[in-house]
Amino acid sequence: MLAVFGHLNPDTDAITAALVYARLLARQGLDAQAFRLGELNFETAFVLREAGVDAPALLPELPAGAAVALVDHNESAQSAPNLANLNVTRVVDHHKLGDLSTAQPPYLRFEPVGCTGTILLKLHREAGLSVEPLDARLMLSAILSDTLHFRSPTTTQDDRDAAAFLAPVAGIEDVEAYALAMFAAKSDLGDTPAEALLRMDYKVFPFGEPAQQWGIGVIETTNPAYVFGRQAELLAAMDQVKAQDSLSGVLLSVVDILNETNRTLVLSATEGKVLSEAFGVTVDGPVADLGGRISRKKQIVPTLEGYFAAQG
Amino acid sequence: MLAVFGHLNPDTDAITAALVYARLLARQGLDAQAFRLGELNFETAFVLREAGVDAPALLPELPAGAAVALVDHNESAQSAPNLANLNVTRVVDHHKLGDLSTAQPPYLRFEPVGCTGTILLKLHREAGLSVEPLDARLMLSAILSDTLHFRSPTTTQDDRDAAAFLAPVAGIEDVEAYALAMFAAKSDLGDTPAEALLRMDYKVFPFGEPAQQWGIGVIETTNPAYVFGRQAELLAAMDQVKAQDSLSGVLLSVVDILNETNRTLVLSATEGKVLSEAFGVTVDGPVADLGGRISRKKQIVPTLEGYFAAQG
């Protein structure tokens, strides 16, 4: 059995890419099965509910040497805890290549596009397989999610073309309305505990040499007022996670999807200094205005990498 | 400009893949140019002469941050000396993934097939581009070279299918005769100095933890008698390279292409012990009979990796 899974703190792309890639590999004769590495967020739960499909099971502890396929990630810090003992035979991803190595020649398919779903559509075409409506819906949802309905600077023409092809196959006539419903579901955070909000779309990055570990969470929402209403709780959760995980810094960016702005919570003077120096913004109080920098991958992490590299 | 190049000590796949991929990217609108990281071997010189195409230029020292595309390799030890300072934007390869990482999301295309040329044919198809006769000849030559005309255990059905498609496009009617001519050219080693013979198809691998560096050369030939006639010279060259490059061991496998056998020169008791224990063969004197193990990638290196890992 080939276990197919996306990253920790799964988002819509991580979950749907595992489902779609496992289904594609099964159609090609492999015994592939999708798994997840954490709880669904509200957007993903909405997408799967609308699609009428069950969430993949939590990944069980796999025996050493088990064959696995990674989607939407490749770095060990974002993957199964025992990844080093597993046999990575396939990766489909749209992130930079991190610390992955393999024991045997793998299938790797990386493209600098906005979403793994966009690459998965190409894999269907290259395999000469038709796209089933369920897969079309899942890939389209991932593209809308990862690109914030084409608002993110990570969006490429390939993503737009893929979405345009997929919408009619998925039977989704009003893509705008569907995207808004996804974002509303994502924004309906209810009584989610503060630490869960922080960790919902959260990744740890090593910066500089010797590496400092920084945790960076993002909350993409159509309702930023709700998030800032819980500012004190969130700062307390950030402080706790920073100590607990021995991090050098913790950031939480609140991205207003519809207005395409990023206001980032500033935990301490450490984070404030880095934000003001790296991004050239004035940090005064617990919220830094990072303007239109809504993509962690394209607009936050590379700037911080460059900043810390220059400190070395 | 995007510089496209294969590995150090280039073989036919490394050179032709650089030429073909640069031509393909140029047809897709990129300013791509092929380079090489060393002298052509006699087989590759024959292939380019028959194709009427010039060898790519030696890679000049590129400025830090220059965009590069790697073909037929991905490990830094087999690449440009300043690879860590270059911006790897694309890799097309059929080896295991080593120590590569990238600053941005790259295009990666790895498949566990016998030859980079087989993957390059797929890239033509996926781009909706016809295959020009010159490119077909270069890709076919690489496939015949890397798979030893389908004798190597690295050969896959994809390689056979690719060659069957490419031969008529290349205008090569008698593939068997063409492969034999390539192998004869490769075997016509003339007065090549012993160290150059050793280094012709030579790679350094880290084995075990802490890593020992082992140099492994392969001479694929239709005329092993010629090579063993120079045994004393070759052993002297191996000894010199071992000291000069601070290696833990040096092996030189002489692969009889037509009879599909591997007899490996044994430099000292160190190499003899490792060969006898790792492969379970009797080593008595300066030549170890490794039987039908003709693929360094598939039959030599993995066994040595397992052997050294078990010592740890």
Coordinates of C-alpha atoms in Angstrom, one line a residue:
Chain A
M1 CA 0.0 0.0 0.0
L2 CA 1.2 3.5 -0.9
A3 CA 0.1 6.1 1.6
V4 CA -0.5 9.5 0.1
F5 CA -0.6 12.5 2.4
G6 CA -0.2 16.3 2.6
H7 CA 1.4 18.4 5.3
L8 CA 0.7 18.8 9.0
N9 CA -2.0 21.3 9.9
P10 CA -3.7 20.4 6.6
D11 CA -5.4 22.9 4.4
T12 CA -7.8 22.3 1.5
D13 CA -4.9 21.7 -0.9
A14 CA -3.2 19.2 1.4
I15 CA -6.3 17.2 1.9
T16 CA -7.8 17.3 -1.6
A17 CA -4.4 16.7 -3.2
A18 CA -4.0 13.5 -1.2
L19 CA -7.6 12.4 -2.2
V20 CA -7.2 13.2 -5.8
Y21 CA -3.6 11.8 -6.2
A22 CA -4.5 8.6 -4.5
R23 CA -7.5 8.2 -6.8
L24 CA -5.4 9.0 -9.8
L25 CA -2.7 6.4 -8.8
A26 CA -5.4 3.8 -8.1
R27 CA -6.8 4.4 -11.6
Q28 CA -3.2 3.7 -12.8
G29 CA -3.2 0.4 -11.0
L30 CA -1.4 1.3 -7.7
D31 CA -2.7 0.4 -4.3
A32 CA -2.8 4.0 -3.1
Q33 CA -4.7 5.4 -0.2
A34 CA -5.1 9.0 1.0
F35 CA -4.4 10.0 4.6
R36 CA -4.2 13.3 6.6
L37 CA -1.8 14.5 9.2
G38 CA -4.3 16.5 11.3
E39 CA -7.8 17.9 11.8
L40 CA -9.6 19.5 8.9
N41 CA -10.0 23.3 9.0
F42 CA -13.5 24.7 8.5
E43 CA -13.0 25.5 4.9
T44 CA -11.8 22.0 4.1
A45 CA -14.7 20.4 6.0
F46 CA -17.1 22.6 4.0
V47 CA -15.5 21.5 0.7
L48 CA -15.6 17.8 1.6
R49 CA -19.2 18.1 2.8
E50 CA -20.3 19.9 -0.4
A51 CA -18.5 17.2 -2.4
G52 CA -20.1 14.4 -0.4
V53 CA -16.8 12.8 0.3
D54 CA -15.4 11.5 3.6
A55 CA -12.2 12.9 5.1
P56 CA -9.2 10.7 4.7
A57 CA -8.2 8.8 7.8
L58 CA -5.4 10.1 10.1
L59 CA -2.1 8.6 9.0
P60 CA -1.3 5.6 11.3
E61 CA 2.3 5.0 12.4
L62 CA 3.8 3.3 9.3
P63 CA 6.5 0.7 9.6
A64 CA 10.0 1.7 8.7
G65 CA 10.6 1.5 4.9
A66 CA 6.9 1.9 4.0
A67 CA 6.3 3.5 0.6
V68 CA 4.8 7.0 0.8
A69 CA 3.8 9.8 -1.6
L70 CA 3.9 13.4 -0.4
V71 CA 1.6 16.0 -1.8
D72 CA 1.7 19.8 -1.2
H73 CA 4.9 19.6 0.9
N74 CA 8.3 18.1 1.0
E75 CA 10.1 19.3 4.1
S76 CA 10.4 16.9 7.1
A77 CA 9.3 19.5 9.6
Q78 CA 5.9 19.7 7.8
S79 CA 5.5 15.9 7.3
A80 CA 5.0 12.7 9.2
P81 CA 7.2 12.5 12.3
N82 CA 9.0 9.4 11.1
L83 CA 9.5 10.5 7.5
A84 CA 13.3 9.8 7.7
N85 CA 12.4 6.1 8.1
L86 CA 9.9 6.0 5.3
N87 CA 10.5 5.4 1.6
V88 CA 9.4 8.5 -0.3
T89 CA 8.7 7.2 -3.8
R90 CA 6.6 10.2 -5.1
V91 CA 6.2 13.9 -4.5
V92 CA 3.8 16.3 -6.2
D93 CA 4.4 19.8 -4.8
H94 CA 4.6 23.5 -5.5
H95 CA 6.9 24.6 -2.7
K96 CA 10.7 25.1 -2.7
L97 CA 12.7 21.9 -2.2
G98 CA 13.9 21.6 1.4
D99 CA 15.6 18.8 3.1
L100 CA 14.2 15.8 1.3
S101 CA 16.4 13.0 0.0
T102 CA 15.4 9.6 -1.3
A103 CA 17.0 6.1 -1.2
Q104 CA 15.9 5.3 -4.8
P105 CA 15.1 7.4 -7.9
P106 CA 11.6 8.9 -7.2
Y107 CA 8.8 10.4 -9.2
L108 CA 9.0 14.1 -8.5
R109 CA 6.7 16.6 -10.0
F110 CA 7.3 20.2 -8.8
E111 CA 6.0 23.3 -10.6
P112 CA 6.1 26.9 -9.4
V113 CA 2.3 27.3 -9.6
G114 CA -0.2 28.4 -7.0
C115 CA -1.7 25.0 -6.1
T116 CA -0.9 21.3 -6.1
G117 CA -4.4 20.8 -7.7
T118 CA -3.1 22.6 -10.9
I119 CA -0.3 20.0 -11.2
L120 CA -2.7 17.1 -10.5
L121 CA -4.9 18.2 -13.4
K122 CA -1.8 18.0 -15.7
L123 CA -1.1 14.5 -14.4
H124 CA -4.6 13.4 -15.4
R125 CA -4.1 14.8 -18.9
E126 CA -0.6 13.3 -19.3
A127 CA -2.0 9.9 -18.2
G128 CA -4.7 10.2 -20.8
L129 CA -7.4 10.0 -18.1
S130 CA -10.6 11.9 -18.1
V131 CA -11.3 14.1 -15.1
E132 CA -14.2 12.9 -13.0
P133 CA -16.6 15.5 -11.5
L134 CA -15.6 14.7 -7.9
D135 CA -11.9 15.1 -8.7
A136 CA -12.6 18.3 -10.7
R137 CA -14.5 19.8 -7.7
L138 CA -11.7 18.9 -5.3
M139 CA -8.9 20.3 -7.5
L140 CA -11.0 23.5 -8.2
S141 CA -11.6 24.0 -4.5
A142 CA -7.9 23.7 -3.8
I143 CA -7.0 26.2 -6.4
L144 CA -9.6 28.7 -5.1
S145 CA -8.3 28.1 -1.6
D146 CA -4.6 28.4 -2.3
T147 CA -4.9 31.4 -4.6
L148 CA -7.6 33.1 -2.5
H149 CA -9.7 33.0 -5.7
F150 CA -6.7 34.4 -7.8
R151 CA -6.0 37.2 -5.4
S152 CA -2.7 35.8 -4.1
P153 CA 0.5 36.7 -5.9
T154 CA 1.3 33.0 -6.1
T155 CA -1.4 32.7 -8.7
T156 CA -0.2 31.7 -12.2
Q157 CA -1.9 31.5 -15.6
D158 CA -1.8 27.7 -15.2
D159 CA -3.9 28.0 -12.1
R160 CA -6.5 30.2 -13.9
D161 CA -6.5 27.9 -16.9
A162 CA -7.0 24.9 -14.7
A163 CA -9.8 26.4 -12.7
A164 CA -11.5 27.5 -16.0
F165 CA -11.3 23.9 -17.2
L166 CA -12.4 22.3 -14.0
A167 CA -15.4 24.5 -13.0
P168 CA -17.8 23.1 -15.7
V169 CA -16.6 19.5 -15.2
A170 CA -17.3 20.0 -11.4
G171 CA -20.7 21.3 -12.2
I172 CA -20.0 24.6 -10.4
E173 CA -21.6 27.4 -12.4
D174 CA -20.9 30.3 -10.1
V175 CA -17.3 30.0 -9.1
E176 CA -17.3 33.4 -7.4
A177 CA -20.2 32.4 -5.1
Y178 CA -18.6 29.0 -4.4
A179 CA -15.3 30.7 -3.4
L180 CA -17.1 33.2 -1.2
A181 CA -18.9 30.3 0.5
M182 CA -15.6 28.5 1.1
F183 CA -14.1 31.7 2.6
A184 CA -17.1 32.3 4.8
A185 CA -16.9 28.7 6.1
K186 CA -13.2 29.3 6.7
S187 CA -14.0 32.5 8.6
D188 CA -16.7 31.0 10.8
L189 CA -14.2 30.2 13.6
G190 CA -16.8 30.0 16.3
D191 CA -15.3 29.0 19.7
T192 CA -12.1 27.5 18.3
P193 CA -9.5 27.7 21.1
A194 CA -6.8 30.4 20.5
E195 CA -4.0 27.9 20.1
A196 CA -6.0 26.0 17.5
L197 CA -6.5 29.2 15.6
L198 CA -2.8 29.9 15.7
R199 CA -1.9 26.4 14.6
M200 CA -4.6 26.1 11.9
D201 CA -2.4 27.2 9.0
Y202 CA 1.0 27.2 10.8
K203 CA 4.5 26.2 9.7
V204 CA 7.9 26.3 11.4
F205 CA 10.8 27.7 9.3
P206 CA 14.5 27.7 10.0
F207 CA 16.0 31.1 9.4
G208 CA 19.7 32.1 9.2
E209 CA 22.9 30.3 10.1
P210 CA 22.9 28.8 12.8
A211 CA 19.2 28.3 12.2
Q212 CA 16.6 30.0 14.4
Q213 CA 13.2 28.3 14.3
W214 CA 10.3 30.7 13.7
G215 CA 6.7 29.7 13.8
I216 CA 4.4 31.5 11.3
G217 CA 0.7 31.2 11.4
V218 CA -1.8 32.7 8.9
I219 CA -5.5 33.2 9.4
E220 CA -7.1 33.9 6.1
T221 CA -10.6 35.3 6.8
T222 CA -13.3 37.5 5.5
N223 CA -13.9 38.6 9.1
P224 CA -10.7 40.0 10.5
A225 CA -12.7 41.9 13.2
Y226 CA -13.5 38.6 14.8
V227 CA -9.9 37.6 15.0
F228 CA -8.7 40.9 16.4
G229 CA -11.5 40.7 18.9
R230 CA -9.6 37.7 20.3
Q231 CA -6.2 39.5 20.1
A232 CA -5.3 39.1 23.8
E233 CA -6.0 35.4 23.8
L234 CA -4.1 34.9 20.6
L235 CA -1.0 36.7 21.9
A236 CA -1.1 34.5 25.0
A237 CA -1.3 31.4 22.9
M238 CA 1.6 32.6 20.8
D239 CA 3.7 33.2 23.9
Q240 CA 2.9 29.7 25.1
V241 CA 3.7 28.0 21.8
K242 CA 7.0 30.0 21.6
A243 CA 8.1 28.6 24.9
Q244 CA 6.7 25.1 24.5
D245 CA 8.3 24.6 21.0
S246 CA 11.6 26.5 21.9
L247 CA 11.1 28.9 19.0
S248 CA 13.0 32.2 18.4
G249 CA 9.9 33.9 17.2
V250 CA 6.2 33.5 16.5
L251 CA 4.2 35.5 14.0
L252 CA 0.5 35.3 13.3
S253 CA -0.6 37.1 10.1
V254 CA -4.3 37.9 9.8
V255 CA -5.1 38.1 6.1
D256 CA -8.2 39.9 5.0
I257 CA -9.1 37.9 2.0
L258 CA -11.5 40.3 0.4
N259 CA -9.5 43.5 1.0
E260 CA -6.1 41.7 0.4
T261 CA -4.3 43.1 3.4
N262 CA -2.2 41.5 6.1
R263 CA -2.1 42.7 9.7
T264 CA 0.3 40.6 11.8
L265 CA 0.2 40.2 15.5
V266 CA 3.5 41.2 17.2
L267 CA 4.3 39.1 20.2
S268 CA 7.3 40.9 21.7
A269 CA 10.1 43.3 20.9
T270 CA 12.0 40.5 19.2
E271 CA 9.3 40.0 16.6
G272 CA 8.7 43.7 16.3
K273 CA 12.4 44.4 15.5
V274 CA 12.5 41.7 12.8
L275 CA 9.3 42.8 11.2
S276 CA 10.2 46.5 11.1
E277 CA 13.8 45.8 9.8
A278 CA 12.9 43.1 7.3
F279 CA 9.8 44.7 5.9
G280 CA 10.6 48.4 6.5
V281 CA 7.3 48.9 8.3
T282 CA 6.7 50.9 11.5
V283 CA 5.8 48.6 14.4
D284 CA 4.1 50.4 17.2
G285 CA 2.0 48.2 19.5
P286 CA 0.8 44.7 19.0
V287 CA -0.2 44.8 15.3
A288 CA 2.1 45.4 12.4
D289 CA 0.5 46.5 9.1
L290 CA 2.2 44.4 6.4
G291 CA 0.1 46.0 3.7
G292 CA -0.7 43.8 0.7
R293 CA 1.7 41.0 1.6
I294 CA -0.9 38.2 1.7
S295 CA 1.3 35.3 0.7
R296 CA 3.4 33.7 3.4
K297 CA 5.2 31.6 0.8
K298 CA 5.9 34.4 -1.7
Q299 CA 6.0 37.6 0.4
I300 CA 6.8 36.8 4.0
V301 CA 9.1 33.8 4.2
P302 CA 11.6 34.9 1.4
T303 CA 11.9 38.3 2.9
L304 CA 12.6 36.9 6.3
E305 CA 15.1 34.4 4.8
G306 CA 17.0 37.2 3.1
Y307 CA 16.9 39.3 6.3
F308 CA 18.3 36.5 8.5
A309 CA 20.9 35.5 5.9
A310 CA 22.2 39.1 5.8
Q311 CA 22.6 39.0 9.6
G312 CA 24.9 36.0 9.4
Chain B
M1 CA 20.2 33.3 -19.6
L2 CA 19.4 29.9 -18.2
A3 CA 22.4 27.6 -18.2
V4 CA 21.5 24.0 -18.7
F5 CA 24.1 21.3 -17.8
G6 CA 24.6 17.7 -16.8
H7 CA 27.0 16.2 -14.3
L8 CA 30.8 16.3 -14.0
N9 CA 32.6 13.6 -16.1
P10 CA 29.8 13.9 -18.6
D11 CA 28.5 10.9 -20.4
T12 CA 26.2 10.8 -23.4
D13 CA 23.0 11.3 -21.4
A14 CA 24.5 14.3 -19.5
I15 CA 25.6 16.0 -22.7
T16 CA 22.7 15.2 -25.0
A17 CA 20.1 16.0 -22.2
A18 CA 21.6 19.4 -21.8
L19 CA 21.5 20.0 -25.6
V20 CA 17.9 18.7 -26.0
Y21 CA 16.5 20.4 -22.8
A22 CA 18.0 23.7 -23.8
R23 CA 16.5 23.4 -27.3
L24 CA 13.1 22.5 -25.8
L25 CA 13.1 25.4 -23.4
A26 CA 14.2 27.7 -26.2
R27 CA 11.2 26.6 -28.3
Q28 CA 9.1 27.5 -25.2
G29 CA 10.5 31.0 -25.2
L30 CA 13.3 30.8 -22.6
D31 CA 16.8 32.0 -23.2
A32 CA 18.3 28.6 -22.4
Q33 CA 21.8 27.5 -23.4
A34 CA 23.5 24.1 -22.9
F35 CA 26.9 23.7 -21.3
R36 CA 29.1 20.8 -20.2
L37 CA 31.1 20.2 -17.0
G38 CA 34.0 18.3 -18.6
E39 CA 35.5 16.6 -21.7
L40 CA 33.4 14.4 -23.9
N41 CA 34.0 10.7 -23.7
F42 CA 34.7 8.9 -27.0
E43 CA 31.1 7.6 -27.2
T44 CA 29.6 11.1 -26.8
A45 CA 32.1 12.5 -29.3
F46 CA 30.9 9.8 -31.8
V47 CA 27.3 10.6 -31.1
L48 CA 27.7 14.4 -31.7
R49 CA 29.9 13.8 -34.8
E50 CA 27.2 11.5 -36.3
A51 CA 24.5 14.0 -35.4
G52 CA 26.5 16.9 -36.9
V53 CA 26.2 19.0 -33.8
D54 CA 28.9 20.8 -31.8
A55 CA 29.6 20.0 -28.2
P56 CA 28.2 22.5 -25.8
A57 CA 30.8 24.9 -24.3
L58 CA 32.4 24.3 -21.0
L59 CA 30.4 26.0 -18.2
P60 CA 32.0 29.3 -17.4
E61 CA 32.0 30.5 -13.7
L62 CA 28.5 31.9 -13.3
P63 CA 27.8 34.8 -11.0
A64 CA 26.1 34.1 -7.7
G65 CA 22.4 33.8 -8.1
A66 CA 22.5 32.8 -11.8
A67 CA 19.6 30.6 -12.8
V68 CA 20.6 27.1 -13.8
A69 CA 18.8 23.9 -14.9
L70 CA 20.3 20.6 -14.0
V71 CA 19.9 17.5 -16.1
D72 CA 20.9 13.9 -15.3
H73 CA 22.1 14.7 -11.8
N74 CA 21.1 16.7 -8.7
E75 CA 23.8 16.1 -6.1
S76 CA 26.2 18.9 -5.4
A77 CA 29.3 16.6 -5.5
Q78 CA 28.4 15.8 -9.2
S79 CA 27.7 19.4 -10.2
A80 CA 29.2 22.8 -10.8
P81 CA 31.6 23.6 -7.9
N82 CA 29.7 26.8 -6.9
L83 CA 26.2 25.1 -7.1
A84 CA 25.3 26.3 -3.6
N85 CA 25.5 29.9 -4.8
L86 CA 23.4 29.3 -8.0
N87 CA 19.7 29.4 -8.4
V88 CA 18.5 26.0 -9.4
T89 CA 15.1 26.6 -11.2
R90 CA 14.8 23.3 -13.0
V91 CA 15.9 19.7 -12.7
V92 CA 15.2 16.8 -15.0
D93 CA 16.7 13.6 -13.6
H94 CA 16.4 9.9 -13.1
H95 CA 18.6 9.5 -10.0
K96 CA 17.8 9.5 -6.3
L97 CA 17.3 12.9 -4.8
G98 CA 20.4 13.9 -2.8
D99 CA 21.4 17.1 -1.1
L100 CA 19.6 19.6 -3.4
S101 CA 17.5 22.4 -2.0
T102 CA 16.1 25.4 -3.7
A103 CA 15.4 29.0 -2.7
Q104 CA 12.1 29.2 -4.7
P105 CA 9.6 26.6 -5.9
P106 CA 11.4 24.9 -8.8
Y107 CA 10.3 22.8 -11.8
L108 CA 11.4 19.3 -10.9
R109 CA 10.8 16.3 -13.1
F110 CA 12.2 13.0 -11.8
E111 CA 11.2 9.6 -12.9
P112 CA 12.7 6.2 -12.1
V113 CA 13.5 5.4 -15.7
G114 CA 16.8 4.3 -17.3
C115 CA 17.6 7.6 -19.0
T116 CA 17.0 11.4 -18.8
G117 CA 16.3 11.2 -22.6
T118 CA 13.2 9.2 -21.9
I119 CA 11.8 11.9 -19.6
L120 CA 12.7 14.6 -22.2
L121 CA 10.6 12.9 -24.8
K122 CA 7.7 13.1 -22.4
L123 CA 8.3 16.8 -21.9
H124 CA 8.1 17.3 -25.7
R125 CA 4.8 15.5 -25.8
E126 CA 3.4 17.4 -22.8
A127 CA 4.4 20.7 -24.4
G128 CA 2.6 19.7 -27.6
L129 CA 5.8 20.0 -29.5
S130 CA 6.9 17.8 -32.4
V131 CA 10.2 16.0 -31.9
E132 CA 12.8 17.2 -34.4
P133 CA 15.1 14.6 -36.0
L134 CA 18.2 15.9 -34.3
D135 CA 16.6 15.8 -30.8
A136 CA 15.3 12.3 -31.6
R137 CA 18.8 11.1 -32.5
L138 CA 20.3 12.7 -29.3
M139 CA 17.6 11.3 -27.0
L140 CA 17.8 7.8 -28.6
S141 CA 21.6 7.8 -28.3
A142 CA 21.3 8.6 -24.6
I143 CA 18.8 5.9 -24.0
L144 CA 21.0 3.3 -25.8
S145 CA 24.0 4.5 -23.9
D146 CA 22.5 4.6 -20.4
T147 CA 20.7 1.3 -20.8
L148 CA 23.5 -0.4 -22.7
H149 CA 20.9 -1.0 -25.4
F150 CA 18.4 -2.3 -22.9
R151 CA 20.9 -4.7 -21.2
S152 CA 21.1 -2.7 -17.9
P153 CA 18.6 -3.6 -15.1
T154 CA 17.9 0.2 -15.0
T155 CA 15.9 -0.3 -18.3
T156 CA 12.2 0.3 -18.0
Q157 CA 9.3 -0.2 -20.5
D158 CA 9.2 3.6 -20.9
D159 CA 12.8 3.6 -22.2
R160 CA 12.0 0.9 -24.7
D161 CA 8.9 2.7 -25.8
A162 CA 10.7 5.9 -26.1
A163 CA 13.5 4.4 -28.2
A164 CA 11.0 2.6 -30.4
F165 CA 9.3 6.0 -31.1
L166 CA 12.5 7.9 -31.6
A167 CA 14.4 5.6 -33.9
P168 CA 12.3 6.3 -37.0
V169 CA 12.1 10.0 -36.2
A170 CA 15.9 10.1 -36.0
G171 CA 16.2 8.2 -39.3
I172 CA 18.1 5.4 -37.6
E173 CA 16.9 2.2 -39.2
D174 CA 19.3 -0.3 -37.7
V175 CA 19.3 0.5 -34.0
E176 CA 21.4 -2.5 -33.1
A177 CA 24.1 -1.5 -35.5
Y178 CA 24.1 2.1 -34.3
A179 CA 24.3 1.0 -30.6
L180 CA 27.2 -1.3 -31.5
A181 CA 29.0 1.6 -33.3
M182 CA 28.5 3.7 -30.2
F183 CA 29.9 1.1 -27.9
A184 CA 32.8 0.5 -30.3
A185 CA 33.6 4.2 -30.2
K186 CA 33.4 4.1 -26.4
S187 CA 35.7 1.1 -26.3
D188 CA 38.4 2.7 -28.6
L189 CA 40.3 4.1 -25.6
G190 CA 43.6 4.5 -27.5
D191 CA 46.3 6.1 -25.5
T192 CA 44.0 7.8 -22.9
P193 CA 46.0 8.3 -19.7
A194 CA 45.1 5.8 -16.9
E195 CA 43.8 8.5 -14.6
A196 CA 41.5 9.8 -17.4
L197 CA 40.2 6.3 -17.9
L198 CA 39.4 6.0 -14.2
R199 CA 37.7 9.4 -14.2
M200 CA 35.8 9.0 -17.4
D201 CA 32.6 7.7 -15.8
Y202 CA 33.4 8.4 -12.1
K203 CA 31.4 9.5 -9.2
V204 CA 32.2 10.0 -5.5
F205 CA 29.6 8.7 -3.0
P206 CA 29.4 9.3 0.8
F207 CA 28.8 6.0 2.6
G208 CA 27.9 5.4 6.2
E209 CA 27.7 7.7 9.2
P210 CA 30.1 9.5 9.7
A211 CA 30.4 9.5 5.9
Q212 CA 33.3 7.9 4.2
Q213 CA 33.9 9.1 0.6
W214 CA 34.3 6.4 -2.0
G215 CA 35.2 7.0 -5.6
I216 CA 33.6 4.6 -8.1
G217 CA 34.6 4.5 -11.7
V218 CA 33.0 2.4 -14.4
I219 CA 34.5 1.6 -17.8
E220 CA 31.8 0.1 -20.1
T221 CA 33.5 -1.5 -23.0
T222 CA 33.2 -4.1 -25.7
N223 CA 36.9 -4.8 -25.2
P224 CA 37.7 -5.5 -21.6
A225 CA 40.9 -7.2 -22.6
Y226 CA 42.3 -3.8 -23.5
V227 CA 41.5 -2.4 -20.1
F228 CA 42.9 -5.3 -18.2
G229 CA 46.0 -5.0 -20.3
R230 CA 46.5 -1.7 -18.5
Q231 CA 45.7 -3.0 -15.1
A232 CA 49.0 -2.0 -13.4
E233 CA 48.7 1.6 -14.7
L234 CA 45.1 1.8 -13.6
L235 CA 45.8 0.5 -10.1
A236 CA 48.6 3.1 -9.8
A237 CA 46.1 5.9 -10.9
M238 CA 43.5 4.7 -8.4
D239 CA 46.1 4.8 -5.6
Q240 CA 47.0 8.4 -6.6
V241 CA 43.4 9.6 -6.8
K242 CA 42.6 8.0 -3.5
A243 CA 45.4 9.9 -1.8
Q244 CA 44.9 13.1 -3.7
D245 CA 41.2 13.3 -3.1
S246 CA 41.4 12.0 0.5
L247 CA 39.1 9.0 -0.2
S248 CA 38.4 6.0 1.9
G249 CA 38.2 3.7 -1.1
V250 CA 38.4 3.6 -4.9
L251 CA 36.8 1.1 -7.1
L252 CA 37.0 0.7 -10.9
S253 CA 34.4 -1.6 -12.4
V254 CA 35.1 -2.9 -15.9
V255 CA 31.8 -3.7 -17.5
D256 CA 31.8 -6.0 -20.5
I257 CA 28.8 -4.6 -22.4
L258 CA 28.2 -7.5 -24.7
N259 CA 28.6 -10.3 -22.1
E260 CA 27.0 -8.2 -19.3
T261 CA 29.6 -8.9 -16.7
N262 CA 31.5 -6.7 -14.2
R263 CA 35.0 -7.4 -13.1
T264 CA 36.2 -4.7 -10.6
L265 CA 39.8 -3.7 -9.9
V266 CA 40.7 -4.1 -6.2
L267 CA 43.2 -1.5 -5.1
S268 CA 44.0 -2.7 -1.5
A269 CA 42.8 -4.9 1.3
T270 CA 40.3 -2.2 2.3
E271 CA 38.4 -2.3 -0.9
G272 CA 38.8 -6.1 -1.0
K273 CA 37.2 -6.5 2.4
V274 CA 34.3 -4.3 1.5
L275 CA 33.7 -6.0 -1.8
S276 CA 33.8 -9.5 -0.4
E277 CA 31.6 -8.6 2.6
A278 CA 29.1 -6.4 0.8
F279 CA 28.7 -8.6 -2.3
G280 CA 29.5 -12.0 -0.8
V281 CA 32.2 -12.6 -3.5
T282 CA 35.6 -14.1 -3.1
V283 CA 38.3 -11.6 -3.6
D284 CA 41.6 -13.1 -4.3
G285 CA 44.1 -10.8 -6.1
P286 CA 43.5 -7.5 -7.9
V287 CA 40.3 -8.4 -9.7
A288 CA 36.9 -9.1 -8.0
D289 CA 34.3 -10.9 -10.2
L290 CA 31.0 -9.1 -9.5
G291 CA 29.1 -11.2 -11.9
G292 CA 26.2 -9.6 -13.7
R293 CA 26.1 -6.5 -11.6
I294 CA 26.5 -4.0 -14.5
S295 CA 24.6 -1.0 -13.1
R296 CA 26.5 1.2 -10.6
K297 CA 23.3 3.0 -9.7
K298 CA 21.1 0.0 -9.2
Q299 CA 23.4 -2.9 -8.3
I300 CA 26.6 -1.4 -6.8
V301 CA 25.9 1.8 -4.9
P302 CA 22.7 0.6 -3.1
T303 CA 24.5 -2.6 -1.8
L304 CA 27.4 -0.5 -0.6
E305 CA 25.1 2.0 1.1
G306 CA 23.3 -0.9 2.9
Y307 CA 26.6 -2.4 3.9
F308 CA 28.1 0.8 5.4
A309 CA 24.8 1.7 7.1
A310 CA 24.8 -1.7 8.8
Q311 CA 28.4 -1.0 10.1
G312 CA 27.2 2.2 11.8

